[in-house]
Tab-separated table of C-alpha atoms and ligand atoms in Angstrom:
chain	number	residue	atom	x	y	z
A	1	UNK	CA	-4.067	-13.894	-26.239
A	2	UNK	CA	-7.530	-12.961	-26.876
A	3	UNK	CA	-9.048	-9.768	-25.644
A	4	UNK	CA	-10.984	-9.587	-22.412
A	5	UNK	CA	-14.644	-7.870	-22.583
A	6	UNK	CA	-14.857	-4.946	-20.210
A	7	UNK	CA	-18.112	-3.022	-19.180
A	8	UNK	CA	-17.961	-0.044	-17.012
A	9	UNK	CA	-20.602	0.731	-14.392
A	10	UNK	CA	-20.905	4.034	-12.857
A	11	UNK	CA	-19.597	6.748	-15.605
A	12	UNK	CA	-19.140	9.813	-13.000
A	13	UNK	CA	-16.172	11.691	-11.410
A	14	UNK	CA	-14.041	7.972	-10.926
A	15	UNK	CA	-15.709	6.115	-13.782
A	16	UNK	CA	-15.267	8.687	-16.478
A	17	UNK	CA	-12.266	10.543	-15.211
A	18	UNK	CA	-9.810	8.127	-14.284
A	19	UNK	CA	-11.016	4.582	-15.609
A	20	UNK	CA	-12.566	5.062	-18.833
A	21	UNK	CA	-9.178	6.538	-20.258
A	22	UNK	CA	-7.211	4.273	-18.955
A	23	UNK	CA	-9.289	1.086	-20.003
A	24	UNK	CA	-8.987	2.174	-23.599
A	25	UNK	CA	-5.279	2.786	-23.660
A	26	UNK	CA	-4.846	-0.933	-22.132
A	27	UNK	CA	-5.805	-2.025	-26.294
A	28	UNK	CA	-3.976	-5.446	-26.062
A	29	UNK	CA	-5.918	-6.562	-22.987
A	30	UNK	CA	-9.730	-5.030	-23.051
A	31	UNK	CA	-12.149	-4.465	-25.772
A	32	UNK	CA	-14.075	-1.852	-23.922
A	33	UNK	CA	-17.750	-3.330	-24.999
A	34	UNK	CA	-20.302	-1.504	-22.597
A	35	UNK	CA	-20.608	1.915	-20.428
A	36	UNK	CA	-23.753	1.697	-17.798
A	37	UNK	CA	-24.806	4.329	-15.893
A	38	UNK	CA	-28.152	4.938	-14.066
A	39	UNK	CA	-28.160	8.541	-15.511
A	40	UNK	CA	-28.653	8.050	-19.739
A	41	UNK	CA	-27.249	11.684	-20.035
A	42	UNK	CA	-23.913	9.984	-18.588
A	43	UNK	CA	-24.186	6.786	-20.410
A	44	UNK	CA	-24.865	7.931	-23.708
A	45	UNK	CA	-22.180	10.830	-23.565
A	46	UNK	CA	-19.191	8.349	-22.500
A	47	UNK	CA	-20.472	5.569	-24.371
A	48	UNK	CA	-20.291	7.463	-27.871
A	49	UNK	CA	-16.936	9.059	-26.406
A	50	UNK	CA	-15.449	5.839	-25.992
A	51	UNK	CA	-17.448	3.540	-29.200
A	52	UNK	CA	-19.087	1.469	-26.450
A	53	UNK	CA	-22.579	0.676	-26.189
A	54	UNK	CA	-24.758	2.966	-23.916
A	55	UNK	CA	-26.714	0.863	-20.825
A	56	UNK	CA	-28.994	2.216	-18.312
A	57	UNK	CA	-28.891	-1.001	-15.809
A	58	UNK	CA	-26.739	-3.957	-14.998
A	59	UNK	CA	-29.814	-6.376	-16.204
A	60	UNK	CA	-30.016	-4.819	-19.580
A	61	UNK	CA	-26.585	-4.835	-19.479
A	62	UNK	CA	-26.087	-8.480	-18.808
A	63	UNK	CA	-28.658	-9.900	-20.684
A	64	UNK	CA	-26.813	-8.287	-24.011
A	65	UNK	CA	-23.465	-8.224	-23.270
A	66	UNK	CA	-20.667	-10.976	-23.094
A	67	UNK	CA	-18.673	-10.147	-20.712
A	68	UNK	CA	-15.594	-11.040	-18.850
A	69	UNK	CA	-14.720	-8.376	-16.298
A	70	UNK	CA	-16.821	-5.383	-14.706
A	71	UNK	CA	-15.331	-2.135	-13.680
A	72	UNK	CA	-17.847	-0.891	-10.495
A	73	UNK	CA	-17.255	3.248	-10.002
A	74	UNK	CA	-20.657	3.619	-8.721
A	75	UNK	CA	-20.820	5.175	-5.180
A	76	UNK	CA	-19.624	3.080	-2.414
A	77	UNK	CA	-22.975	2.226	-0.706
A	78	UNK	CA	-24.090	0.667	-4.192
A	79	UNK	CA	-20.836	-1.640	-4.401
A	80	UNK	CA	-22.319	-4.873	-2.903
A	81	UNK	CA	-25.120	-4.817	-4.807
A	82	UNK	CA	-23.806	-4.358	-7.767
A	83	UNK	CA	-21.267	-6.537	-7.149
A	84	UNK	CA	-23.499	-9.342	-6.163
A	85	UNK	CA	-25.431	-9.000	-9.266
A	86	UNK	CA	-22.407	-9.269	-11.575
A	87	UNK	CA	-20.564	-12.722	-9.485
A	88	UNK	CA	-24.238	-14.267	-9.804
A	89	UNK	CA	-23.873	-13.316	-14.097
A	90	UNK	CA	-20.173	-15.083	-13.783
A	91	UNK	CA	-18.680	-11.539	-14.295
A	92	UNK	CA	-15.042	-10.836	-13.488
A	93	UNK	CA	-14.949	-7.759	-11.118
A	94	UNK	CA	-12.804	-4.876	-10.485
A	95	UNK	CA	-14.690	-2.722	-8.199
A	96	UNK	CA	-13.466	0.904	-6.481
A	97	UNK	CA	-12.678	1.827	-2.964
A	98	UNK	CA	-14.015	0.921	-0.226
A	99	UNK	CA	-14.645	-2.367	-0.842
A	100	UNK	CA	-18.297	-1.720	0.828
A	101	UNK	CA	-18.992	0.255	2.848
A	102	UNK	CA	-19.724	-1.663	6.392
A	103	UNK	CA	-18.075	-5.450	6.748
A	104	UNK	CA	-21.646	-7.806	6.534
A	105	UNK	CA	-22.255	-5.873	2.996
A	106	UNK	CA	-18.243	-6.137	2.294
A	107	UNK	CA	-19.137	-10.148	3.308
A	108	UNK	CA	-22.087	-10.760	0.941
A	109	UNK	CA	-20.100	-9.795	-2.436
A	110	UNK	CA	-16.731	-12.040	-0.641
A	111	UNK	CA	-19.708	-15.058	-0.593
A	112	UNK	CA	-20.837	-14.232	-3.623
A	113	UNK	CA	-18.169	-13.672	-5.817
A	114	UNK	CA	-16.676	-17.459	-4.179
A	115	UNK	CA	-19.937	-19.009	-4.524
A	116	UNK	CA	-19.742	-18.198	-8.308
A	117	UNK	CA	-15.722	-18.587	-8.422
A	118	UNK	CA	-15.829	-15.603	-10.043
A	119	UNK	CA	-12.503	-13.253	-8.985
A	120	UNK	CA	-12.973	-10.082	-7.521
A	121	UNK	CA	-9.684	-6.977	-7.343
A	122	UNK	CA	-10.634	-3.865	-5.434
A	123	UNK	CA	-9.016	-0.519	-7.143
A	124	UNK	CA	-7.061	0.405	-4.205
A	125	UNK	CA	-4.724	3.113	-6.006
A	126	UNK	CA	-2.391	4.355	-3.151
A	127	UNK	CA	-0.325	1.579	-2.894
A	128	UNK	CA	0.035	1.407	-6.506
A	129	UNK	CA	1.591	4.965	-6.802
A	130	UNK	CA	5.129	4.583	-8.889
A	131	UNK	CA	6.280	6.887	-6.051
A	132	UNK	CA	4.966	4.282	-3.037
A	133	UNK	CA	6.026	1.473	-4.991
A	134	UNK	CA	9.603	2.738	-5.372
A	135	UNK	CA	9.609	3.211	-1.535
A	136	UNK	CA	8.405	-0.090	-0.651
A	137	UNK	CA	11.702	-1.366	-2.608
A	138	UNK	CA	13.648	0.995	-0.358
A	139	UNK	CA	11.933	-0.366	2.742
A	140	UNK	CA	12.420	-4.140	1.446
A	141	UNK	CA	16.093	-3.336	1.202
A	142	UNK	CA	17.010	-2.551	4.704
A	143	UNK	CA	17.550	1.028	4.209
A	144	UNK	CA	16.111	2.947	6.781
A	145	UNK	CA	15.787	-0.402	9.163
A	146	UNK	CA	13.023	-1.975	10.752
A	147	UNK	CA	9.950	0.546	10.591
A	148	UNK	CA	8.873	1.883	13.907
A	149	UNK	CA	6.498	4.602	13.410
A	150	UNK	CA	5.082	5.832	10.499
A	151	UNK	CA	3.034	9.406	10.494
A	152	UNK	CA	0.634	10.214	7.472
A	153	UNK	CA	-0.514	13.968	8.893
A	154	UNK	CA	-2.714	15.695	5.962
A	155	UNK	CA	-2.445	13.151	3.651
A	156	UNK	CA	-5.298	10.621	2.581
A	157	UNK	CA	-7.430	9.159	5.293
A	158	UNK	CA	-10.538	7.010	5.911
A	159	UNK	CA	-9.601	3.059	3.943
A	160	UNK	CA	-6.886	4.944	1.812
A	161	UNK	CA	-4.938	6.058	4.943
A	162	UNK	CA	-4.985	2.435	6.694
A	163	UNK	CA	-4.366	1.058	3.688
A	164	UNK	CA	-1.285	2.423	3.360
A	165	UNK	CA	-0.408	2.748	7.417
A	166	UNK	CA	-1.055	-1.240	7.314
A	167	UNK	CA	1.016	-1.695	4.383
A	168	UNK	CA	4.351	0.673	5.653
A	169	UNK	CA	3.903	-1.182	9.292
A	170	UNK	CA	4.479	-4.771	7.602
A	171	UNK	CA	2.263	-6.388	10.469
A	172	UNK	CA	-1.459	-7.002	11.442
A	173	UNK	CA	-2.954	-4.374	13.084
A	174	UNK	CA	-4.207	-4.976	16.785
A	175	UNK	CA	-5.637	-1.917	17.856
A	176	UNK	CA	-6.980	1.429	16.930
A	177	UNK	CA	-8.193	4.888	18.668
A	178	UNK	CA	-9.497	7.155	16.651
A	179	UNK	CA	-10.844	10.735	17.738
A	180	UNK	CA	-13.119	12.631	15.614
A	181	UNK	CA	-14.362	15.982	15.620
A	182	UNK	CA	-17.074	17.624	13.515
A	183	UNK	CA	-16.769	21.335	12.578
A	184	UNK	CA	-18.863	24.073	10.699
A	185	UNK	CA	-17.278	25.273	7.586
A	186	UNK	CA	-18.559	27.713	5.167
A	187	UNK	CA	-20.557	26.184	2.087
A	188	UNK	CA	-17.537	25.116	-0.269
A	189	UNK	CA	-17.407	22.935	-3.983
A	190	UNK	CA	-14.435	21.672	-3.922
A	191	UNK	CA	-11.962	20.811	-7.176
A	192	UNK	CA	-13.273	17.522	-7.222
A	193	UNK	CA	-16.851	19.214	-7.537
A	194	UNK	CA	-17.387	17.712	-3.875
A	195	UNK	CA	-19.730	19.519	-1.384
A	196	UNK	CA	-19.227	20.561	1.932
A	197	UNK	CA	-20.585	21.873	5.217
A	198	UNK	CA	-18.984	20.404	7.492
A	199	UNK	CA	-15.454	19.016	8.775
A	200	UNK	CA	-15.040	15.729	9.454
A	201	UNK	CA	-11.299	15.989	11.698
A	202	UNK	CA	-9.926	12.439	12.537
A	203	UNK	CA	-6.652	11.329	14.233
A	204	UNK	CA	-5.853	7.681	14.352
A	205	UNK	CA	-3.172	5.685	16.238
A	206	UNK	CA	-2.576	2.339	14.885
A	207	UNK	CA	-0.692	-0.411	16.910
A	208	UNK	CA	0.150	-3.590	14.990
A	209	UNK	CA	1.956	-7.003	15.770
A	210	UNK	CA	5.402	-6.331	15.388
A	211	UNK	CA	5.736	-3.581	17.782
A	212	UNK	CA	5.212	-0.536	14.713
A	213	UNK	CA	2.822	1.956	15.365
A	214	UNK	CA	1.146	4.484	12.727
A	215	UNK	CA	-0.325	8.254	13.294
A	216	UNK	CA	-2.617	9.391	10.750
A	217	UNK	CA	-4.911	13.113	10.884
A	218	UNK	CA	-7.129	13.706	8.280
A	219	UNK	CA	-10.503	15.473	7.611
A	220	UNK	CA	-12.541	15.768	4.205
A	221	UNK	CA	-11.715	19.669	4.035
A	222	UNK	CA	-8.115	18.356	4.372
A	223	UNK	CA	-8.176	15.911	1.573
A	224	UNK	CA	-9.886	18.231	-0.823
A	225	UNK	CA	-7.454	20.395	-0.131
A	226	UNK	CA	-9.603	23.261	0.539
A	227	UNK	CA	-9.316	26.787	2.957
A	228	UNK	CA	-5.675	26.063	2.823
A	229	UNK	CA	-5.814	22.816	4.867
A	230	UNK	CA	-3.253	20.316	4.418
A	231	UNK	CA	-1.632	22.480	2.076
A	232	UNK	CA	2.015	20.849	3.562
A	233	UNK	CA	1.337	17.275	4.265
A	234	UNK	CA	3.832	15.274	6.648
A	235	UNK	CA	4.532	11.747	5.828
A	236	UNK	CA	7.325	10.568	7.533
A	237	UNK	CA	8.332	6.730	8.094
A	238	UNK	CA	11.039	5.851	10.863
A	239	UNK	CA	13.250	3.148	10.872
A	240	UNK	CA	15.462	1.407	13.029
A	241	UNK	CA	18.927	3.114	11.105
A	242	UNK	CA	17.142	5.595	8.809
A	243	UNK	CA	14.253	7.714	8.118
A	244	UNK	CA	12.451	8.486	4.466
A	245	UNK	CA	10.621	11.916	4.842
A	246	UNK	CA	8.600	12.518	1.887
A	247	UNK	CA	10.780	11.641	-0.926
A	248	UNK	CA	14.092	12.338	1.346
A	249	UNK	CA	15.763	9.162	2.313
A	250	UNK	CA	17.788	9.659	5.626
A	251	UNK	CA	20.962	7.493	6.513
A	252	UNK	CA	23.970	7.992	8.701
A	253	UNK	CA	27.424	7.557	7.198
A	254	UNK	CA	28.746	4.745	9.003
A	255	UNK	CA	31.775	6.791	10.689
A	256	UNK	CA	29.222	9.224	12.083
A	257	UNK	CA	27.104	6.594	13.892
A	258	UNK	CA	29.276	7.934	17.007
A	259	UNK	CA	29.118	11.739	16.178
A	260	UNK	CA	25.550	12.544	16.512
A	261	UNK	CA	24.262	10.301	13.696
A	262	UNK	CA	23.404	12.712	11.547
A	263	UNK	CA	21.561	11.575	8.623
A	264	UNK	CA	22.184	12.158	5.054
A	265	UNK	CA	18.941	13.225	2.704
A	266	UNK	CA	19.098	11.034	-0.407
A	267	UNK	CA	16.801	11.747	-3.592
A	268	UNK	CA	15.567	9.768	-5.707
A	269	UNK	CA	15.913	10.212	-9.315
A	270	UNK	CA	13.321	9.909	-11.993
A	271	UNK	CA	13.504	8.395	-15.637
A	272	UNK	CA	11.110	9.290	-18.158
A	273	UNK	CA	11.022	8.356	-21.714
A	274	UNK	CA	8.495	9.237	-24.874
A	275	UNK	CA	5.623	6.456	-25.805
A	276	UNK	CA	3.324	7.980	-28.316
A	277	UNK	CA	3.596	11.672	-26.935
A	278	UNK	CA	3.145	10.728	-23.936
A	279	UNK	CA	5.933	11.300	-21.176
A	280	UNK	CA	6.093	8.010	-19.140
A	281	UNK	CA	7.928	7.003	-16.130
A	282	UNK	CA	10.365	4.335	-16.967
A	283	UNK	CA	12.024	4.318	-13.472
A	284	UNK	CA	13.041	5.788	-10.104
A	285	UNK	CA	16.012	5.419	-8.759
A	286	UNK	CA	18.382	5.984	-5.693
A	287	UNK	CA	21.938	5.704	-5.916
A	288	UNK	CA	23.475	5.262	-2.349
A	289	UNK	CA	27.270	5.047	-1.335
A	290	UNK	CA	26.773	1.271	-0.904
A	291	UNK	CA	23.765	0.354	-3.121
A	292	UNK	CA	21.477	1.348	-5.503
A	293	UNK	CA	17.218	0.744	-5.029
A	294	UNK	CA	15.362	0.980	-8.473
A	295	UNK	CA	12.034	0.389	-8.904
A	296	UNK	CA	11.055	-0.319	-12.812
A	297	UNK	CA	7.728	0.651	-14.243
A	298	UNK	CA	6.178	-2.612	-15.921
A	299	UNK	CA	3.733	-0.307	-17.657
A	300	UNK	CA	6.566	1.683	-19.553
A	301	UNK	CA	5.405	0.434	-22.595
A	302	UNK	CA	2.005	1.931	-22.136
A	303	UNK	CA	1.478	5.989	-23.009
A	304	UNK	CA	0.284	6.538	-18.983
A	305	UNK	CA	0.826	9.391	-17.112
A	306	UNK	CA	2.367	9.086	-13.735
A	307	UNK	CA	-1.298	9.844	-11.921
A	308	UNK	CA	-2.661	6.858	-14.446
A	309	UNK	CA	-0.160	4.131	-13.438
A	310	UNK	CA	-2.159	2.860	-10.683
A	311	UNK	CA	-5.187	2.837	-12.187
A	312	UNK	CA	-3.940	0.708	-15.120
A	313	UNK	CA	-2.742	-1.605	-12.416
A	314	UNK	CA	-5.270	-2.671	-11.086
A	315	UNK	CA	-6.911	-3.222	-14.153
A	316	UNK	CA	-3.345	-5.385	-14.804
A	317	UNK	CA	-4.200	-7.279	-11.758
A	318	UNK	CA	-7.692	-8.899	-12.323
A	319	UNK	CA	-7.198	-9.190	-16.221
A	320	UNK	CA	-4.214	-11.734	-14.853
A	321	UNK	CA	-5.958	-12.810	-12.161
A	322	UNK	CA	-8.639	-13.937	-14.864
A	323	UNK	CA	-5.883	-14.751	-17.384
A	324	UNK	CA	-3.924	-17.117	-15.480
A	325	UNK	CA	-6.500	-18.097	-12.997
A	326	UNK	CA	-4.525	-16.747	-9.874
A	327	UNK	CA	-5.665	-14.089	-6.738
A	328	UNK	CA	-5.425	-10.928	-7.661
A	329	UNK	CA	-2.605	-8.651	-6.056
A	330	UNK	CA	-4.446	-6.549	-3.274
A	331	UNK	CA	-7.728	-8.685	-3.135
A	332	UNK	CA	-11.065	-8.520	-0.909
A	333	UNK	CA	-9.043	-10.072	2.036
A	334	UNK	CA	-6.578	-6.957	1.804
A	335	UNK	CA	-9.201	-4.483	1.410
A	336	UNK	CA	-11.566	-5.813	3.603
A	337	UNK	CA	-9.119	-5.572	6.415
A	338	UNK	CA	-8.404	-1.811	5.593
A	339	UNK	CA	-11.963	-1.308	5.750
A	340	UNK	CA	-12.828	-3.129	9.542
A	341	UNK	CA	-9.172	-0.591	10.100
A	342	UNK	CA	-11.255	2.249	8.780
A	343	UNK	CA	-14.585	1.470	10.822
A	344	UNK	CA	-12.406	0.430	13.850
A	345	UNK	CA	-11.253	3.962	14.131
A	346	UNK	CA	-14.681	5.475	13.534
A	347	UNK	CA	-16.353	3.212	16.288
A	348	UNK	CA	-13.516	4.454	18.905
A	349	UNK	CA	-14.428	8.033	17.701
A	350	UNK	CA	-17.943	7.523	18.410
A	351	UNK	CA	-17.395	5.666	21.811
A	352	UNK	CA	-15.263	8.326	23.212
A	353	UNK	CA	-11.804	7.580	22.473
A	354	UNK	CA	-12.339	3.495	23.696
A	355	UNK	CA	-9.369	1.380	22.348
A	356	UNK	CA	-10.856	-1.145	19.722
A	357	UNK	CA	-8.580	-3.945	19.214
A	358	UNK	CA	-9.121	-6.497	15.938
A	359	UNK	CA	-10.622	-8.272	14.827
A	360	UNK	CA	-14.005	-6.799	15.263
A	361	UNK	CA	-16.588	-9.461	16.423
A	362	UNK	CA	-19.812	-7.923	15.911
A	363	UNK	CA	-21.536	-5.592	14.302
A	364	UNK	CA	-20.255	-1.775	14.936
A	365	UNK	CA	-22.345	0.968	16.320
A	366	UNK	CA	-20.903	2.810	12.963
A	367	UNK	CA	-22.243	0.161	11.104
A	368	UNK	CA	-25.686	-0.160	12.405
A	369	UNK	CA	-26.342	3.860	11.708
A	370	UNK	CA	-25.023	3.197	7.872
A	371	UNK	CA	-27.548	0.583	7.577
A	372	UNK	CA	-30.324	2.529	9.324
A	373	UNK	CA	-29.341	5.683	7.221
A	374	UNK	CA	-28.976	3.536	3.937
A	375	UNK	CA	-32.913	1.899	4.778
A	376	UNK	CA	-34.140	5.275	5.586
A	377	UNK	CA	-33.126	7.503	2.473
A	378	UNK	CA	-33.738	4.309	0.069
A	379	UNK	CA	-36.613	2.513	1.456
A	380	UNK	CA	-35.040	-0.381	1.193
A	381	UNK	CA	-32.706	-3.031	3.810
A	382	UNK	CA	-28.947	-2.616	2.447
A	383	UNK	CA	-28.535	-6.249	1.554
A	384	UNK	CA	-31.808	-6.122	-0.652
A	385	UNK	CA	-29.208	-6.853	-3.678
A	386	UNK	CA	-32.067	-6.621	-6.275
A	387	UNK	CA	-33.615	-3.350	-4.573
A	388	UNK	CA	-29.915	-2.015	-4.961
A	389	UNK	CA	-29.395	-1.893	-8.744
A	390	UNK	CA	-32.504	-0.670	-9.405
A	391	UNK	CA	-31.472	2.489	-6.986
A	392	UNK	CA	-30.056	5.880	-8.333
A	393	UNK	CA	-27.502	6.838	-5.590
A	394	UNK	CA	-26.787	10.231	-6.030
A	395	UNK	CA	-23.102	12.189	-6.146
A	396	UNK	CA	-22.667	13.115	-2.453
B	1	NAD	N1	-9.632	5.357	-5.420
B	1	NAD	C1	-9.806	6.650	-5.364
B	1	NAD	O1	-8.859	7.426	-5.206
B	1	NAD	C2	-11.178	7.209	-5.515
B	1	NAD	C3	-11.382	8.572	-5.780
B	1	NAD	C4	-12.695	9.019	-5.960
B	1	NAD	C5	-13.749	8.126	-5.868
B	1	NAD	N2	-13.508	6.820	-5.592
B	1	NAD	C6	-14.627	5.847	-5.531
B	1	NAD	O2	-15.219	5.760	-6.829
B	1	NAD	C7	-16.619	5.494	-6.716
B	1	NAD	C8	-17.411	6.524	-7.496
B	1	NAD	O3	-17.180	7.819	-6.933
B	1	NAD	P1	-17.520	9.132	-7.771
B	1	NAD	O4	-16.961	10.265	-7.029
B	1	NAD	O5	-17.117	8.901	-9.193
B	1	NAD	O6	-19.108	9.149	-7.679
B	1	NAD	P2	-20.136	9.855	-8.705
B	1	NAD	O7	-21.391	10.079	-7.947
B	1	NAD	O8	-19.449	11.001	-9.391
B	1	NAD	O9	-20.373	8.751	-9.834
B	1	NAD	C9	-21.133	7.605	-9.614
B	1	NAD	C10	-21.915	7.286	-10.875
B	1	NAD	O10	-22.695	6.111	-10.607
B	1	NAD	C11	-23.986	6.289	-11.198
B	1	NAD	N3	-24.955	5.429	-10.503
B	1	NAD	C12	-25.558	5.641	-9.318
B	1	NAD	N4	-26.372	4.613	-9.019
B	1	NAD	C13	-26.271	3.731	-10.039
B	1	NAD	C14	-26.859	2.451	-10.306
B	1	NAD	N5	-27.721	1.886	-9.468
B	1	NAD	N6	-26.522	1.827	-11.465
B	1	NAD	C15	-25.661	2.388	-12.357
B	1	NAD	N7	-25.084	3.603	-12.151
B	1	NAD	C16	-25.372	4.247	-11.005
B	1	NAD	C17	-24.273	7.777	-11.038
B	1	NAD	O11	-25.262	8.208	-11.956
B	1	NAD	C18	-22.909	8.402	-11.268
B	1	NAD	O12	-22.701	8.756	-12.635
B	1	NAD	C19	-16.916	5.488	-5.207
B	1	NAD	O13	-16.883	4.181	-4.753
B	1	NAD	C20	-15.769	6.262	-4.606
B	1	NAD	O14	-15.499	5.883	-3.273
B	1	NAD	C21	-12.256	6.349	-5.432
């Protein structure tokens, strides 16, 4: 199998911290060929890092470089257009979360990247976690029932959150509330090297087809983990027969379905074995009285840490996807329905706790102020594609 090209774009906390060293430890698959990055300080350092060639734009980029697939980590406002820019070169393209960052700029690079039959992944991680992924088997196996409710309280939010509410629900969501709240904080950096002044509180309540309902608070001061928020997340998932409670998994011995229906905390077991120093995750495990749920890493041959596994999934899932010529695994339909999920709850924020049921028909009051806010700090409308690469977005 020969080697696919890969050229990252965007070399800053994402691009250099959690793709870069995973592209180069996926040796069988990518020849890491090209790092671009607006900043030259940025390029040039991970470039030489790496032995890829140093680029300061996607044109220069293209017009020297063969490639098959592009890695996007530049900030999410720039996605589209660099997106756009790479299906129109014929470029492969794995491209961070969100997808964009309103749905008409999420629907350009969908058109574009058909129009050019060019496949396009989007590197939502969550899902991907060995930990999720080994509770998605326990779901699929009937163990705690049919979900009912699922609560994510101080754990990820904003596309992340739905992404994963949508996926433990197992239906199509039909509508959302969301209430927000802004608060002052004191001036923090947070371990991410993230700013903030504010907190942005959210609650969500999620309603989907088949009767399951998902709870969700979050804030940015809450994700960063900062002033002590969130410090004990809840995420709890109940079932028609069980419960799984962080890693717990609750059933009820089958003679004690009478007797108050107690349930039993199970815990799943992990595996790890050696590859080249590096201690990998081979499997988790739960043994039950009257079955066992494993979940197998496919990437135990690979020296990844647990926090990498995801990452080198996704990059697993467009190099097939461009191997085979199939869809990749979570897609732009996927992720552009946890986005419209994500906006959904922001729009009922803004209008005052109003129900807004999916699909969403026109263009968002949330939307329009990202598109007036985008025009007014770049000078530039947000689907000016060629405008867009040539723009330095700075780290927020
Ligand atoms: N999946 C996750 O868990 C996760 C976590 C963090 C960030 N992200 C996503 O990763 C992306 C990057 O986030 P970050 O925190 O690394 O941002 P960042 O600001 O640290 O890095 C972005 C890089 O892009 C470069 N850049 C800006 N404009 C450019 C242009 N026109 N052409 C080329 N390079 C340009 C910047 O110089 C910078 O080095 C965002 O989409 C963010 O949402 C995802």
């Amino acid at each position: 199998m020969s080697k696919l090209n890969i050229a990252l774009v965007g070399a800053g906390r994402r691009g250099s911290g959690a793709h870069l060293p995973v592209i180069v430890k996926l040796k069988d698959i990518y020849n890491l060929v090209a790092v671009c990055d607006i900043d030259e300080e940025a390029a040039t350092r991970y470039a030489k890092q790496y032995g890829a060639t140093p680029y300061t734009n996607v044109r220069d980029l293209i017009a020297h470089e063969d490639l098959d697939v592009v890695d996007i980590t530049v900030p999410g406002v720039a996605h589209h257009a660099v997106a756009c820019f790479m299906a129109d070169a014929g470029v492969h393209i794995l491209c961070e979360t969100p997808i964009a960052v309103t749905l008409p700029t999420t629907d350009l690079m969908i058109e574009r990247a058909k129009a050019n039959n060019v496949k396009l992944e989007i590197a939502e991680n969550y899902y991907r976690a060995p930990r999720e992924r080994f509770l998605s088997k326990v779901i699929e196996a009937d163990v705690i029932g049919e979900v009912a409710r699922i609560y994510r309280i101080f754990y990820e939010g904003g596309y992340h959150g739905m992404s994963m509410l949508r996926l433990r629900a197992g239906g199509e969501p039909t509508s959302a509330l969301g209430i927000t709240q802004t608060t002052p904080v004191i001036p923090i950096i947070d371990r991410m090297k993230r700013h903030h002044t504010s907190e942005r509180w959210s609650l969500g309540f999620i309603e989907f087809d088949n009767n399951a309902t998902a709870l969700m608070v979050y804030s940015n001061v809450i994700h960063a983990r900062s002033l002590g928020r969130g410090q004990t997340g809840i995420s709890q998932i109940d079932g028609s027969k069980g419960t799984i409670v962080g890693e717990d998994i609750y059933v009820t011995p089958a003679d004690e379905l009478e007797s108050g229906a107690k349930g039993i905390a199970y815990r799943p077991t992990r595996t790890t074995i050696d590859v080249d120093g590096v201690d990998v995750i081979e499997n988790i495990s739960l043994e039950l009285p009257d079955q066992t749920v494993t979940w197998e890493n496919p990437l135990k041959n690979y020296p990844l840490s647990e926090g990498q596994i995801a990452v080198a999934d996704e990059l697993l899932s467009i190099a097939t996807a461009v191997l085979n010529d199939t869809e990749p695994e979570y897609g732009a339909a996927l992720a552009r329905q946890d986005q419209e999920m994500n906006i959904a709850m922001s729009e009922s924020g803004n209008r005052s706790k109003e129900t807004i049921t999916f699909p969403l028909t026109a263009l968002t009051e949330t939307e329009r102020g990202t598109h007036e806010s985008y025009q007014q700090q770049h000078g530039h409308p947000i689907e000016d594609v060629e405008a867009g690469i040539d723009t330095f977005f700075p780290r927020r």
